Amino acid sequence: MEASPILDVRNLKVDIPLTDAVLHPVRGIDLTVARGETVAIVGESGCGKSLTALAIMGLLPRNARLTSERIALKGESLTSAGRKRWRQLRGDRIAMIFQDPMTALDPCYRIGDQMREILQQHRRVSNKEARQRSLELLGKVGIPSPEDRLSQFPHQLSGGLRQRVMIAMALLCEPELIIADEPTTALDVTIQAQILRLLRDIQRETGIGLVLITHDLGVVAGMADRIVVMYGGEVVEVGACDDVLARPLHPYTEGLMHSIPVPGETRQGQTLGFIPGVVPRQVGELTRCGFLERCPYAHAKCGAGPIALRDADVSDGDDRMMRCVLPADGSGRSPEAWVRDVEGA
Amino acid sequence: MLIYLLKRLLMTILVIAVTSVIAFLLVHLSGDPAAAMAGEGASPADIASVRETFGFDRPIVFQYLEWVGRILSGELGRSYYLRMDVSDILADHLPVTATLGVMALSFALLLSIPLGVAAALRPNTVIDRVALWLAVAGQALPSFLFALGLMYLFGVYLRVLPISGGTTWAHFIMPSVALGYYATPAIMRLTRSGMMDVLQSDHVRTARAYGLSSWRVVIRHGLRHAIVPVVSLAAVQLGFMLGGSIIIESIFSLKGIGYLAWESIQRADIEVIQAILLVIATAYAVLTLLADLLNAALDPRIRIS
Amino acid sequence: MTNIEQTTAPSVALSPGRMTLHRALRHVSFWVGGTIVLAIILAAILAPAITSHDPAIQDLAQRYIPPVWTEKGSWDHVLGTDNLGRDYFARLLYGARISLLIGFMTVLISGAIGTALGVCAGYFGGWADMIINFVITIRLTLPVVLVALVVVALVGSSLTLLVMVIGLLLWDRFAIVVRSATQQLAHREYITSAAAIGSSTWRILFKEILPNITGPLIVVASIELAHAVLLEASLSFLGLGVQPPQVSWGLMVAEAKSQLLFRPWMIAVPGAALVLLIFAINLVGDAIRDVTTPEGKA
């Protein structure tokens, strides 16, 4: 890792005050992205991953409150930056790709106009230069006959092409960091693979930092360098991508893994694994493990107090962290161990 | 798009045709036109002679067809009272009402759209409340009262604006405000709810995520969308204003179509009344047609398909 | 209220705290509006008990007595007298009778027409919907004030005619709203299942559809009530509505029009009464709409 990461987030919290309580959808997230690194944030909907992304972009809804020890982009602290500075950075130094390319582009303007508008917001360029740059990027993201596309409206393009346009828009100002929020969820499976490959290739070629937000661990494999698993507004597991996929430590990650169909192994008609229950509403401070109700290995210890994120001392990788009382070696994940633990307690 | 256009055009023609029947029947079946024209205290013989002179004794279908035939050949009829061609009379009065309508609509739009946008940007704040209450209060104020109020304040008390006639631009200020304010609550509410919807939309989030300046986000990517239904409403409201101008014009003695209608109704000048009914209904039908076409033109998804 | 509406989540942008405050305010507006409307209705009914003056009796010796708050005013004529020496307060009270009577009667007529058309269009769809839509378009194309004036002028004004004409002109909003409300209902499961078990069409319309569209119906009724009162006032103001010796607020404004320069209160008093009534009706309507429709719709 380099000395100054592209993105450095410490203890990011988002609170949403309601009449009767305060929601804590994000409860203190640490996140670093190094140059040329792809970090995947994985979790179910409602776990706080999208709000984390919006918080990093400075795009939280008006009623949400953001607190953090540090949000820094390439060493520049943004914790006390004003709205104007945020706006200068958005689209220039940080860009975002959204889930639904059908609605993310403005239906009233031509592709070329939308790209030019962004470029001219951040750079002093003539219309001609903007057109040149747009053409170059549309070609780069693999859009056929880019000249024609510039004068087309979003509704004239397919979903896959629109997402490519979004990616081209994200690249316009050569940002340091791209946040892709479920970039393929709304697309067909075949298109999904193409878009992911495109994102990966571009990321490798340009050395951009990429934050990939998804609920689908299947998308992550082969894309990400590191995985951050979120549950209930907290990070529950961190580690190198291959390590986490090979041996998930947190029961939640394990549950997510079981719900991915594996080509060649999962047969038709076979029931995929699923995690029973839903993400609970994030009201009040946690006084115990947030995953307790849904965890198949729930211990008496799990209810004793909030669980800390700790280094998992495992042999197969560095920098692995987990938020669970279970031993990292996989022992303790059996009914016998559970009974032993209860009797011991 | 072409098929849509043709369908819409056909529909408009059909609407105007049916409206013409209603306008004709309304005038001919609401009592005896001959008696009304002959005036109070006319003898049965006078009435009979009027009836014969104007052909009211013939079958009504025949009369209608004859009327339509004349209109299609460009003749709107003749005023028995003014002894002039109806088309000439209308040509005298239409510009006044058109000026009034356009000024009233401009006033309404200039007041309600900024207010609606401001209310949508800051929902449930003071400005939103003020706008909402203005709308509720505005709807409760009859235009004739508002007109009299304006007249008292600016014409009688402050003496800064003329209260009657239509010779200068200043004469149109109060009538336009009085006519236009009635459309403001509806336009404001539509702008507000449209803006609130569009500000939540994905493409506005994209515009913000790419660092576009606030006014660009609000105007180019917000209002540009929210304005589309407002355009329709504005056209419809302009149509209503033409119909509603009768009250305002009679108060301010503006010699427009409304004033003419009011005078003609009192004189039972049925050729003029029929023509005015037809003109206003046609104007409304054409305006809604234009609104639909403009709507289609403003939305590239409809325009290019 | 239906289930769908109850389960609609509040929009994220508004904090629920403010939302509740807003709702509370709206409910306050319901009570304020309701109280005013009720007070005006009571004043109209109890007019003979409130004042001993007859609104139609002229007394040329008592012309233009100023209201009680001026120097020359007296408590005998609280609001003074008009150009024919008639007691202005009595005229105001009796005028409320006509305004309210015309308002309520026309809403009954226009409500019946509009609801019948709207339900048919919404429930049967297809050709019925097309034809009724066309009828609605035609109705909207005709200028209300002008048509009413023409008919009233040519037939000769009477209370019955006014009610009929206004009632026959103001049903469009009923039809439009009821049509879309019925369309939404017609495909709900309990309606289709009622049809499946063989309930007659009439039974479905009256037992299943009508009771479920009362919310929007009441809202439109309040709007149209205000609209009818306004239209009657406008017609009377133009001299073609309520005819003397009957009194209406619009007529009072019309008769006082020439006094704008010298006695503006003669316009202000009936005018204020009119504004107050319409404002109160709108308040009630807005409050009902607030309670019966999902959040966030302005």
Coordinates of N, CA and C in Angstrom, one line a residue, chain A residues 166-257:
Chain A
M166 N -22.5 5.8 -18.9 CA -22.3 6.2 -17.5 C -20.8 6.1 -17.1
I167 N -20.2 5.0 -17.5 CA -18.8 4.7 -17.2 C -17.9 5.8 -17.9
A168 N -18.3 6.0 -19.2 CA -17.5 7.0 -19.9 C -17.6 8.4 -19.3
M169 N -18.8 8.7 -18.8 CA -19.1 10.0 -18.1 C -18.2 10.0 -16.8
A170 N -18.1 8.9 -16.1 CA -17.3 8.8 -14.9 C -15.8 9.1 -15.2
L171 N -15.4 8.7 -16.4 CA -14.0 8.8 -16.7 C -13.6 10.2 -17.3
L172 N -14.6 11.0 -17.6 CA -14.4 12.3 -18.3 C -13.3 13.1 -17.7
C173 N -13.2 13.3 -16.4 CA -12.3 14.2 -15.8 C -11.1 13.4 -15.2
E174 N -10.9 12.2 -15.6 CA -9.9 11.3 -15.0 C -9.8 11.4 -13.5
P175 N -10.9 10.8 -12.9 CA -11.0 10.9 -11.4 C -10.0 10.0 -10.7
E176 N -9.7 10.2 -9.4 CA -8.9 9.3 -8.7 C -9.6 8.1 -8.2
L177 N -11.0 8.3 -8.0 CA -11.8 7.3 -7.4 C -13.1 7.2 -8.1
I178 N -13.5 5.9 -8.4 CA -14.9 5.7 -8.9 C -15.6 4.9 -7.9
I179 N -16.8 5.3 -7.6 CA -17.7 4.5 -6.7 C -18.8 3.9 -7.6
A180 N -18.8 2.6 -7.7 CA -19.9 2.0 -8.5 C -20.9 1.3 -7.6
D181 N -22.1 1.8 -7.6 CA -23.1 1.3 -6.7 C -24.0 0.3 -7.5
E182 N -23.8 -1.0 -7.2 CA -24.5 -2.0 -7.9 C -24.6 -1.8 -9.4
P183 N -23.4 -1.7 -10.1 CA -23.4 -1.2 -11.4 C -24.1 -2.2 -12.4
T184 N -24.2 -3.4 -12.0 CA -24.7 -4.4 -13.0 C -26.1 -5.0 -12.6
T185 N -26.6 -4.6 -11.4 CA -27.8 -5.3 -10.9 C -29.0 -5.2 -11.8
A186 N -29.1 -4.0 -12.5 CA -30.3 -3.8 -13.3 C -30.1 -4.4 -14.7
L187 N -29.0 -5.1 -15.0 CA -28.7 -5.5 -16.4 C -28.9 -7.0 -16.5
D188 N -29.0 -7.4 -17.8 CA -29.0 -8.9 -18.1 C -27.7 -9.5 -17.7
V189 N -27.8 -10.8 -17.5 CA -26.6 -11.5 -17.0 C -25.4 -11.4 -17.9
T190 N -25.7 -11.6 -19.3 CA -24.6 -11.6 -20.2 C -24.0 -10.2 -20.2
I191 N -24.8 -9.1 -20.2 CA -24.3 -7.8 -20.2 C -23.5 -7.5 -18.9
Q192 N -24.0 -8.1 -17.8 CA -23.4 -7.9 -16.5 C -21.9 -8.2 -16.6
A193 N -21.6 -9.4 -17.2 CA -20.2 -9.8 -17.3 C -19.4 -8.9 -18.1
Q194 N -20.0 -8.4 -19.2 CA -19.3 -7.5 -20.1 C -18.9 -6.2 -19.3
I195 N -19.9 -5.7 -18.6 CA -19.7 -4.4 -17.9 C -18.7 -4.6 -16.8
L196 N -18.7 -5.7 -16.1 CA -17.7 -5.9 -15.1 C -16.3 -6.0 -15.6
R197 N -16.2 -6.7 -16.8 CA -14.9 -6.9 -17.4 C -14.4 -5.5 -17.8
L198 N -15.3 -4.7 -18.4 CA -14.9 -3.3 -18.8 C -14.4 -2.5 -17.6
L199 N -15.2 -2.6 -16.5 CA -14.8 -1.8 -15.3 C -13.4 -2.3 -14.9
R200 N -13.2 -3.6 -14.9 CA -11.9 -4.1 -14.4 C -10.8 -3.7 -15.3
D201 N -11.0 -3.8 -16.6 CA -9.9 -3.4 -17.5 C -9.6 -1.9 -17.4
I202 N -10.6 -1.1 -17.3 CA -10.3 0.3 -17.2 C -9.6 0.6 -15.9
Q203 N -10.0 -0.1 -14.8 CA -9.4 0.2 -13.6 C -7.9 -0.2 -13.6
R204 N -7.6 -1.4 -14.2 CA -6.2 -1.8 -14.3 C -5.4 -0.8 -15.2
E205 N -6.0 -0.4 -16.3 CA -5.3 0.5 -17.2 C -5.0 1.8 -16.6
T206 N -5.9 2.4 -15.9 CA -5.8 3.8 -15.4 C -5.2 3.9 -14.0
G207 N -5.3 2.8 -13.3 CA -4.9 2.8 -11.9 C -5.8 3.6 -11.0
I208 N -7.0 3.7 -11.4 CA -8.0 4.4 -10.5 C -8.3 3.5 -9.3
G209 N -8.7 4.2 -8.2 CA -9.2 3.4 -7.1 C -10.7 3.2 -7.4
L210 N -11.2 1.9 -7.1 CA -12.6 1.6 -7.4 C -13.2 1.0 -6.2
V211 N -14.4 1.6 -5.8 CA -15.2 1.0 -4.8 C -16.4 0.4 -5.4
L212 N -16.5 -0.9 -5.3 CA -17.6 -1.6 -5.9 C -18.6 -2.1 -4.9
I213 N -19.8 -1.5 -5.0 CA -20.8 -1.8 -4.0 C -21.8 -2.9 -4.6
T214 N -22.0 -4.0 -3.9 CA -22.8 -5.0 -4.4 C -23.4 -5.9 -3.3
H215 N -24.5 -6.5 -3.6 CA -25.0 -7.5 -2.7 C -24.7 -8.9 -3.1
D216 N -23.9 -9.0 -4.2 CA -23.7 -10.3 -4.9 C -22.2 -10.6 -4.8
L217 N -21.9 -11.6 -3.9 CA -20.5 -12.0 -3.8 C -20.0 -12.6 -5.1
G218 N -20.9 -13.1 -6.0 CA -20.5 -13.7 -7.2 C -19.9 -12.6 -8.1
V219 N -20.3 -11.4 -8.0 CA -19.8 -10.3 -8.8 C -18.4 -9.9 -8.4
V220 N -18.1 -10.1 -7.1 CA -16.8 -9.7 -6.6 C -15.6 -10.5 -7.0
A221 N -15.9 -11.8 -7.2 CA -14.8 -12.7 -7.5 C -14.1 -12.3 -8.8
G222 N -12.8 -12.2 -8.8 CA -12.1 -11.8 -10.0 C -12.1 -10.3 -10.2
M223 N -12.9 -9.5 -9.4 CA -12.9 -8.1 -9.6 C -12.1 -7.4 -8.5
A224 N -12.4 -7.8 -7.3 CA -11.9 -7.0 -6.2 C -10.6 -7.4 -5.6
D225 N -9.8 -6.5 -5.1 CA -8.6 -6.9 -4.3 C -9.0 -7.2 -2.9
R226 N -9.8 -6.3 -2.3 CA -10.2 -6.6 -1.0 C -11.8 -6.5 -0.8
I227 N -12.3 -7.2 0.2 CA -13.7 -7.2 0.4 C -14.0 -6.6 1.8
V228 N -15.0 -5.8 1.9 CA -15.5 -5.3 3.1 C -16.9 -5.8 3.2
V229 N -17.2 -6.6 4.2 CA -18.6 -7.1 4.4 C -19.3 -6.3 5.4
M230 N -20.4 -5.7 5.0 CA -21.2 -4.9 6.0 C -22.5 -5.6 6.4
Y231 N -22.8 -5.4 7.6 CA -24.1 -5.8 8.1 C -24.6 -4.9 9.1
G232 N -25.8 -4.5 9.0 CA -26.5 -3.6 10.0 C -25.7 -2.3 10.3
G233 N -25.1 -1.8 9.2 CA -24.4 -0.5 9.4 C -23.0 -0.6 9.9
E234 N -22.5 -1.9 10.1 CA -21.2 -2.1 10.6 C -20.4 -3.0 9.6
V235 N -19.0 -2.8 9.7 CA -18.2 -3.7 9.0 C -18.1 -5.0 9.8
V236 N -18.4 -6.2 9.2 CA -18.3 -7.4 10.0 C -17.1 -8.3 9.6
E237 N -16.6 -8.0 8.4 CA -15.5 -8.8 8.0 C -14.7 -8.0 6.9
V238 N -13.4 -8.0 7.0 CA -12.5 -7.4 6.0 C -11.4 -8.4 5.6
G239 N -11.1 -8.4 4.4 CA -9.9 -9.3 4.0 C -9.7 -9.2 2.5
A240 N -8.6 -9.9 2.1 CA -8.2 -9.9 0.7 C -9.3 -10.8 0.0
C241 N -9.6 -10.4 -1.2 CA -10.8 -11.0 -1.9 C -10.7 -12.5 -1.9
D242 N -9.6 -13.0 -2.4 CA -9.5 -14.5 -2.5 C -9.6 -15.2 -1.2
D243 N -9.0 -14.6 -0.1 CA -9.0 -15.2 1.2 C -10.4 -15.3 1.7
V244 N -11.2 -14.2 1.6 CA -12.5 -14.2 2.1 C -13.4 -15.2 1.4
L245 N -13.3 -15.2 0.1 CA -14.1 -16.1 -0.7 C -13.7 -17.6 -0.4
A246 N -12.4 -17.8 -0.2 CA -12.0 -19.1 0.1 C -12.4 -19.6 1.5
R247 N -12.3 -18.7 2.4 CA -12.6 -19.1 3.8 C -13.3 -17.9 4.6
P248 N -14.6 -17.8 4.4 CA -15.3 -16.7 5.2 C -15.2 -16.9 6.6
L249 N -14.9 -15.9 7.4 CA -14.8 -16.0 8.9 C -16.1 -15.7 9.6
H250 N -16.8 -14.7 9.2 CA -18.0 -14.3 9.9 C -19.2 -15.1 9.4
P251 N -20.1 -15.5 10.3 CA -21.2 -16.3 9.9 C -22.1 -15.7 8.8
Y252 N -22.1 -14.3 8.8 CA -22.9 -13.6 7.8 C -22.3 -13.8 6.4
T253 N -20.9 -13.7 6.4 CA -20.3 -13.9 5.1 C -20.5 -15.3 4.6
E254 N -20.4 -16.2 5.5 CA -20.7 -17.6 5.2 C -22.1 -17.8 4.6
G255 N -23.0 -17.1 5.2 CA -24.4 -17.2 4.7 C -24.5 -16.6 3.3
L256 N -23.8 -15.4 3.1 CA -23.9 -14.8 1.7 C -23.3 -15.8 0.7
M257 N -22.2 -16.4 1.1 CA -21.5 -17.4 0.1 C -22.4 -18.5 -0.3

